[in-house]
Amino acid sequence: MQITFIGGGNMATAIIGGLHQQGGHQIHVVDPNAAKLAELTRDFGVSTSSGLPEQLSADDIVLLAVKPQQLKEVCQALAPRLNGGMVLSIAAGIRCDAMARWLGSERIVRVMPNTPAMVGKGVSGLYAASGASAADRDHAETIMQAAGITVWLDKEEGIDDITCVSGSGPAYVFYFIESMIEAAEQAGFAADEARRLVLATFDGAVELARQSPLPVATLRTNVMSKGGTTERAIGRFEAEGVKAAIIAGAMDCRDRSIEMGQQLSQD
């Protein structure tokens, strides 16, 4: 595929790295940061420029990896150069109908990735606008699978749903890891040892959940014994409403995703 990245930030770099491992793609990156472009050329052999290409073709794929606040300006500048090319957007919040107005094209796929894409363990939710073909969907899936697993969403509102689970989910996990590291330090472990213990504990628990046919609730209760240490800890979590707060926070995240989409998609 011929892919032009508009923006060369962390998420774009993660996807480019995965595509580089796949091999066979022609990748061009547009970014005003000369040092970043030099780094991408050195690491992945991509071509680069500080400004948009003069013209693209219908066979080109343009991946928009700019901040949501910049997307309207970028789309409007891209519109006369696009010539029917496919557009893949990882910019949060901006709806397909807004991008279609700014681009003059409905050949669009929206993506909600997450930061573990930076280590090839990402989760990306994809939604195809009405103008995207089956081949466009295949291309979008191939690109995002370079950074992890993909999930197709039947309706655009699904982007808000996956945002509160996978898109923002790593921050919830990091928050819990952070708390556990602090607990380990309070228990007397040095900072580096606390980090090593907690990360290994999370890694092992996730792998057990992945391999076990049992529900995660059962895996949790299997660690607990009546009147024991784990039951005491879980009892405090329940009394403090930890599970309820996590669920409520995720729903707040979803509501904010909807609000941002409405705000940022206005003309």
Coordinates of C-alpha atoms in Angstrom, one line a residue:
M1 CA 0.0 0.0 0.0
Q2 CA 0.9 3.6 -0.5
I3 CA 0.3 5.3 2.8
T4 CA 0.8 9.0 3.7
F5 CA 0.8 9.8 7.4
I6 CA -0.3 13.3 8.2
G7 CA 1.4 13.7 11.6
G8 CA 4.3 11.6 13.0
G9 CA 3.6 11.5 16.7
N10 CA 3.7 8.5 19.0
M11 CA 0.7 6.6 17.7
A12 CA 1.7 7.2 14.1
T13 CA 5.2 6.0 14.9
A14 CA 3.8 2.8 16.5
I15 CA 1.7 2.1 13.4
I16 CA 4.6 2.9 11.0
G17 CA 6.8 0.5 13.0
G18 CA 4.3 -2.3 12.6
L19 CA 3.9 -1.6 8.9
H20 CA 7.7 -1.6 8.5
Q21 CA 7.8 -5.1 10.1
Q22 CA 5.0 -6.2 7.7
G23 CA 7.0 -5.0 4.8
G24 CA 6.0 -4.1 1.2
H25 CA 4.4 -0.7 1.9
Q26 CA 5.4 2.7 0.6
I27 CA 5.2 5.2 3.5
H28 CA 5.4 8.9 3.4
V29 CA 5.2 11.1 6.6
V30 CA 4.2 14.7 6.7
D31 CA 5.2 16.6 9.9
P32 CA 6.6 20.1 10.6
N33 CA 9.1 18.6 13.1
A34 CA 12.3 18.1 11.2
A35 CA 14.0 16.1 14.0
K36 CA 11.0 13.7 14.2
L37 CA 11.1 13.2 10.4
A38 CA 14.8 12.4 10.5
E39 CA 14.2 9.9 13.2
L40 CA 11.4 8.1 11.2
T41 CA 13.6 8.0 8.1
R42 CA 16.5 6.6 10.1
D43 CA 14.4 4.0 11.9
F44 CA 12.0 2.9 9.1
G45 CA 13.3 4.2 5.8
V46 CA 10.2 6.3 5.1
S47 CA 10.1 9.3 2.8
T48 CA 9.1 12.6 4.5
S49 CA 8.1 16.2 4.0
S50 CA 7.2 19.2 6.1
G51 CA 4.1 20.0 3.9
L52 CA 1.3 18.2 2.2
P53 CA 1.9 16.5 -1.1
E54 CA 0.9 18.5 -4.1
Q55 CA -1.4 15.7 -5.4
L56 CA -2.5 12.3 -4.2
S57 CA -4.2 9.5 -6.2
A58 CA -7.2 7.3 -5.7
D59 CA -4.9 4.5 -4.9
D60 CA -3.3 6.4 -2.0
I61 CA -4.3 6.0 1.7
V62 CA -4.0 9.0 3.9
L63 CA -3.8 8.4 7.6
L64 CA -4.7 11.5 9.7
A65 CA -2.7 11.4 12.9
V66 CA -3.0 15.0 14.0
K67 CA -4.7 16.5 17.1
P68 CA -8.5 16.8 16.8
Q69 CA -8.2 20.6 17.0
Q70 CA -6.1 20.6 13.9
L71 CA -8.2 18.2 11.9
K72 CA -10.6 20.6 10.2
E73 CA -7.7 22.8 8.9
V74 CA -5.8 19.7 7.7
C75 CA -8.8 18.2 5.9
Q76 CA -9.7 21.4 4.2
A77 CA -6.1 21.7 2.9
L78 CA -6.1 18.1 1.9
A79 CA -9.4 18.2 0.0
P80 CA -8.2 19.7 -3.4
R81 CA -5.2 17.2 -3.3
L82 CA -7.0 14.0 -2.4
N83 CA -8.4 12.9 -5.8
G84 CA -10.6 10.3 -4.3
G85 CA -8.0 8.7 -2.1
M86 CA -9.0 6.8 1.1
V87 CA -8.8 8.6 4.4
L88 CA -8.1 6.8 7.7
S89 CA -8.5 9.0 10.8
I90 CA -7.2 8.2 14.3
A91 CA -8.1 11.7 15.6
A92 CA -10.4 11.4 18.6
G93 CA -13.9 12.7 18.5
I94 CA -14.3 14.0 14.9
R95 CA -17.3 12.3 13.3
C96 CA -17.3 11.0 9.7
D97 CA -19.9 13.4 8.5
A98 CA -17.8 16.4 9.6
M99 CA -14.7 14.9 7.9
A100 CA -16.8 14.3 4.8
R101 CA -17.8 17.9 4.6
W102 CA -14.3 19.1 5.1
L103 CA -12.7 16.6 2.6
G104 CA -15.5 16.5 0.0
S105 CA -15.3 12.7 0.2
E106 CA -17.0 9.9 2.2
R107 CA -14.3 7.4 1.6
I108 CA -13.4 7.4 5.3
V109 CA -12.6 5.0 8.1
R110 CA -12.5 6.2 11.7
V111 CA -10.3 4.4 14.2
M112 CA -10.0 4.5 17.9
P113 CA -6.6 3.0 18.8
N114 CA -4.9 2.8 22.2
T115 CA -1.4 3.4 23.5
P116 CA -0.3 -0.3 23.8
A117 CA -0.1 0.0 20.0
M118 CA 3.4 1.4 20.8
V119 CA 4.5 -2.1 21.8
G120 CA 2.4 -4.0 19.2
K121 CA -0.3 -4.8 21.7
G122 CA -2.9 -2.3 20.7
V123 CA -6.7 -2.6 20.4
S124 CA -8.3 -0.5 17.6
G125 CA -12.0 0.0 17.0
L126 CA -12.8 0.7 13.4
Y127 CA -15.9 2.2 11.8
A128 CA -16.3 2.6 8.0
A129 CA -18.3 5.5 6.5
S130 CA -20.8 4.8 3.7
G131 CA -18.3 5.8 1.0
A132 CA -15.7 3.2 2.1
S133 CA -15.5 0.0 0.1
A134 CA -14.9 -3.5 1.2
A135 CA -11.3 -3.1 -0.1
D136 CA -11.0 0.1 2.0
R137 CA -12.0 -1.9 5.0
D138 CA -9.4 -4.5 4.3
H139 CA -6.7 -1.9 3.9
A140 CA -7.7 -0.2 7.1
E141 CA -7.7 -3.5 9.0
T142 CA -4.3 -4.4 7.6
I143 CA -2.8 -1.1 8.7
M144 CA -4.2 -1.2 12.2
Q145 CA -3.4 -4.9 12.7
A146 CA 0.3 -3.9 12.4
A147 CA -0.2 -2.4 15.9
G148 CA -2.4 -5.0 17.5
I149 CA -5.9 -6.4 17.3
T150 CA -8.9 -4.8 15.5
V151 CA -12.6 -4.7 16.2
W152 CA -15.1 -3.5 13.6
L153 CA -18.0 -1.4 14.9
D154 CA -21.5 -1.6 13.2
K155 CA -22.4 2.0 14.1
E156 CA -20.3 5.2 14.6
E157 CA -21.5 5.5 18.2
G158 CA -19.5 2.3 18.8
I159 CA -16.4 4.5 18.7
D160 CA -17.6 6.2 21.9
D161 CA -18.3 2.8 23.5
I162 CA -14.8 1.4 22.7
T163 CA -13.2 4.6 23.8
C164 CA -14.4 4.0 27.4
V165 CA -13.1 0.4 27.4
S166 CA -10.0 0.0 25.2
G167 CA -9.2 3.6 24.1
S168 CA -8.9 5.0 27.7
G169 CA -8.7 1.6 29.4
P170 CA -4.9 1.5 29.6
A171 CA -5.0 4.6 31.8
Y172 CA -7.3 2.8 34.2
V173 CA -4.9 -0.1 34.3
F174 CA -1.9 2.2 34.9
Y175 CA -3.8 3.9 37.7
F176 CA -4.3 0.5 39.4
I177 CA -0.6 -0.4 38.8
E178 CA 0.4 2.9 40.3
S179 CA -1.7 2.3 43.4
M180 CA -0.3 -1.2 43.8
I181 CA 3.3 0.1 43.5
E182 CA 2.6 2.6 46.2
A183 CA 1.2 -0.2 48.4
A184 CA 4.3 -2.3 47.8
E185 CA 6.5 0.6 48.8
Q186 CA 4.4 1.2 51.9
A187 CA 4.9 -2.5 52.7
G188 CA 8.7 -1.9 52.6
F189 CA 9.9 -2.7 49.1
A190 CA 12.3 -0.5 47.3
A191 CA 10.8 1.4 44.4
D192 CA 12.4 -0.7 41.7
E193 CA 11.5 -3.9 43.4
A194 CA 7.9 -2.7 44.0
R195 CA 7.6 -1.9 40.3
R196 CA 9.0 -5.3 39.2
L197 CA 6.7 -7.2 41.6
V198 CA 3.6 -5.4 40.6
L199 CA 4.2 -5.6 36.8
A200 CA 5.0 -9.3 37.1
T201 CA 1.8 -9.8 39.1
F202 CA -0.3 -8.0 36.5
D203 CA 1.4 -9.9 33.7
G204 CA 0.7 -13.3 35.3
A205 CA -2.9 -12.5 36.2
V206 CA -3.7 -11.3 32.6
E207 CA -2.0 -14.4 31.2
L208 CA -4.0 -16.7 33.5
A209 CA -7.2 -14.9 32.6
R210 CA -6.3 -15.3 28.9
Q211 CA -5.7 -19.0 29.2
S212 CA -8.3 -20.0 31.7
P213 CA -11.9 -21.0 30.6
L214 CA -13.2 -19.6 33.9
P215 CA -14.9 -16.2 34.3
V216 CA -12.6 -13.6 35.8
A217 CA -14.9 -13.4 38.8
T218 CA -14.3 -17.0 39.5
L219 CA -10.6 -16.5 39.1
R220 CA -10.8 -13.8 41.7
T221 CA -12.8 -15.9 44.2
N222 CA -10.3 -18.7 43.7
V223 CA -7.6 -16.5 45.2
M224 CA -9.8 -15.8 48.3
S225 CA -10.3 -18.0 51.3
K226 CA -12.9 -17.4 54.0
G227 CA -11.6 -15.0 56.6
G228 CA -8.3 -14.7 54.8
T229 CA -6.0 -12.0 53.6
T230 CA -7.4 -11.5 50.1
E231 CA -11.0 -11.5 51.3
R232 CA -10.0 -8.6 53.7
A233 CA -8.5 -6.6 50.8
I234 CA -11.5 -7.2 48.5
G235 CA -13.9 -6.4 51.3
R236 CA -12.2 -3.0 51.6
F237 CA -12.5 -2.5 47.9
E238 CA -16.2 -3.3 48.0
A239 CA -16.8 -1.1 51.0
E240 CA -15.1 1.8 49.3
G241 CA -17.1 1.2 46.1
V242 CA -14.0 0.6 43.9
K243 CA -15.8 -1.5 41.3
A244 CA -18.7 0.9 41.1
A245 CA -16.3 3.9 40.7
I246 CA -14.5 2.2 37.9
I247 CA -17.7 1.4 36.0
A248 CA -19.0 4.9 36.6
G249 CA -15.7 6.4 35.5
A250 CA -15.8 4.4 32.3
M251 CA -19.3 5.7 31.6
D252 CA -18.2 9.3 32.3
C253 CA -15.4 8.7 29.7
R254 CA -18.0 7.6 27.2
D255 CA -20.2 10.6 27.9
R256 CA -17.2 12.9 27.4
S257 CA -16.3 11.2 24.1
I258 CA -19.8 11.9 22.9
E259 CA -19.5 15.6 24.0
M260 CA -16.2 16.0 22.4
G261 CA -17.5 14.5 19.1
Q262 CA -20.3 17.0 19.1
Q263 CA -18.1 20.0 19.8
L264 CA -15.2 19.1 17.5
S265 CA -17.4 18.1 14.6
Q266 CA -19.1 21.5 14.2
D267 CA -18.4 23.6 11.1

